[in-house]
């Protein structure tokens, strides 16, 4: 049998043909690397000089494989496709020559990435703004100075030139400590925090699943400061023991870490309704709700989080700009159902 596939350098694949090896090089490689590369892709790599046998490249796909041959495939660095403009509707709250402010809907990814190379906010912005977006963020993130999760709704600002990008980025990096930047969110959470208002000061870092975040000890290598201020705005289905089945909470960020509100609220025992990543263990709480509310919760398929307020200093005029986005329809239905 052929020896098992060997991994050499980061972008190099090495195989050694055993005594049974025979046939065309492209066909043999397609068999050996079934599931990794198509025969057409292998043929292209051979013709591009990316495949060598016994140190000799520039060979033909039809070259015969012989026992003992050492075949090396040097893979080119993968290139991220440059995003193209797409006619995706935008809810524009404000726009001038320096920036654009939009209300992001649920389900819209902010910028292209693995699994989402099209259909993103960046694709929509390129179509809407043309070549005017700031280039500081790179081709995949033109003008993007902050993000919202795919299923989080609310206000976002995007820079349309490099000067505006730098000014806005500095404000977000400062987290409003010395300037007018404010970010406020509305979240519907399970239960009710013991305190009606408070501060969660808990560092965040990568979780066991690298796509998620977790509270970390300060000594952890990847721990980053994370501070969330919260206030309970409304309580739903209060019980005799002074607890509630759910609450509407307003959160204000002092830092802006990935998934910060979602992780922090789960950390204090009150994850967001609909949050499959950080609140899945609380799904059975819905069984305590009246039938009508339980049905609405069952159909709510995203984290109940809305970035309703964004305030910042205009990068050119210095004016304090204040924007609010109304509660999205699905979250309003959820709240109305919880009130019943």
mmCIF file of N, CA and C in Angstrom, residues 39 78 111 122 136 170 172 174 184 186 189 218 220 232 236 298 301 305:
data_model
loop_
_atom_site.group_PDB
_atom_site.id
_atom_site.type_symbol
_atom_site.label_atom_id
_atom_site.label_comp_id
_atom_site.label_asym_id
_atom_site.label_seq_id
_atom_site.Cartn_x
_atom_site.Cartn_y
_atom_site.Cartn_z
ATOM 1 N N UNK A 39 -9.834 16.181 -9.675
ATOM 2 C CA UNK A 39 -8.808 15.859 -10.672
ATOM 3 C C UNK A 39 -8.464 17.092 -11.502
ATOM 4 N N UNK A 78 -3.673 30.750 -0.310
ATOM 5 C CA UNK A 78 -5.053 31.028 -0.698
ATOM 6 C C UNK A 78 -5.296 32.530 -0.738
ATOM 7 N N UNK A 111 -18.942 41.713 7.402
ATOM 8 C CA UNK A 111 -17.934 41.702 6.344
ATOM 9 C C UNK A 111 -17.684 40.282 5.866
ATOM 10 N N UNK A 122 -20.725 44.719 3.842
ATOM 11 C CA UNK A 122 -19.679 45.306 2.994
ATOM 12 C C UNK A 122 -20.077 45.253 1.529
ATOM 13 N N UNK A 136 -8.710 51.843 4.860
ATOM 14 C CA UNK A 136 -7.892 51.434 5.999
ATOM 15 C C UNK A 136 -8.231 50.030 6.479
ATOM 16 N N UNK A 170 -10.442 55.846 16.588
ATOM 17 C CA UNK A 170 -9.886 56.334 17.848
ATOM 18 C C UNK A 170 -10.970 56.470 18.916
ATOM 19 N N UNK A 172 -13.785 54.704 19.128
ATOM 20 C CA UNK A 172 -14.186 53.374 19.585
ATOM 21 C C UNK A 172 -13.103 52.751 20.455
ATOM 22 N N UNK A 174 -11.198 54.356 22.428
ATOM 23 C CA UNK A 174 -11.256 55.070 23.708
ATOM 24 C C UNK A 174 -12.468 54.656 24.528
ATOM 25 N N UNK A 184 -25.452 51.769 23.392
ATOM 26 C CA UNK A 184 -26.419 51.167 24.312
ATOM 27 C C UNK A 184 -27.239 50.114 23.569
ATOM 28 N N UNK A 186 -30.432 46.950 23.902
ATOM 29 C CA UNK A 186 -31.569 46.361 24.601
ATOM 30 C C UNK A 186 -31.489 44.857 24.425
ATOM 31 N N UNK A 189 -33.590 38.901 28.412
ATOM 32 C CA UNK A 189 -32.830 37.834 29.056
ATOM 33 C C UNK A 189 -33.750 36.934 29.878
ATOM 34 N N UNK A 218 -7.868 36.965 35.141
ATOM 35 C CA UNK A 218 -7.031 38.070 34.692
ATOM 36 C C UNK A 218 -5.641 37.598 34.288
ATOM 37 N N UNK A 220 -4.875 34.932 32.713
ATOM 38 C CA UNK A 220 -4.856 34.183 31.463
ATOM 39 C C UNK A 220 -4.198 34.998 30.360
ATOM 40 N N UNK A 232 -32.099 46.896 34.598
ATOM 41 C CA UNK A 232 -33.337 46.189 34.288
ATOM 42 C C UNK A 232 -34.417 47.229 33.994
ATOM 43 N N UNK A 236 -40.888 40.501 33.350
ATOM 44 C CA UNK A 236 -42.019 39.763 32.798
ATOM 45 C C UNK A 236 -42.311 38.528 33.644
ATOM 46 N N UNK A 298 -40.355 29.962 21.119
ATOM 47 C CA UNK A 298 -39.900 28.814 20.337
ATOM 48 C C UNK A 298 -39.533 29.211 18.908
ATOM 49 N N UNK A 301 -35.450 32.834 16.720
ATOM 50 C CA UNK A 301 -34.274 32.035 16.351
ATOM 51 C C UNK A 301 -32.970 32.828 16.310
ATOM 52 N N UNK A 305 -31.033 40.731 20.982
ATOM 53 C CA UNK A 305 -30.109 41.827 21.257
ATOM 54 C C UNK A 305 -30.213 42.870 20.154
#
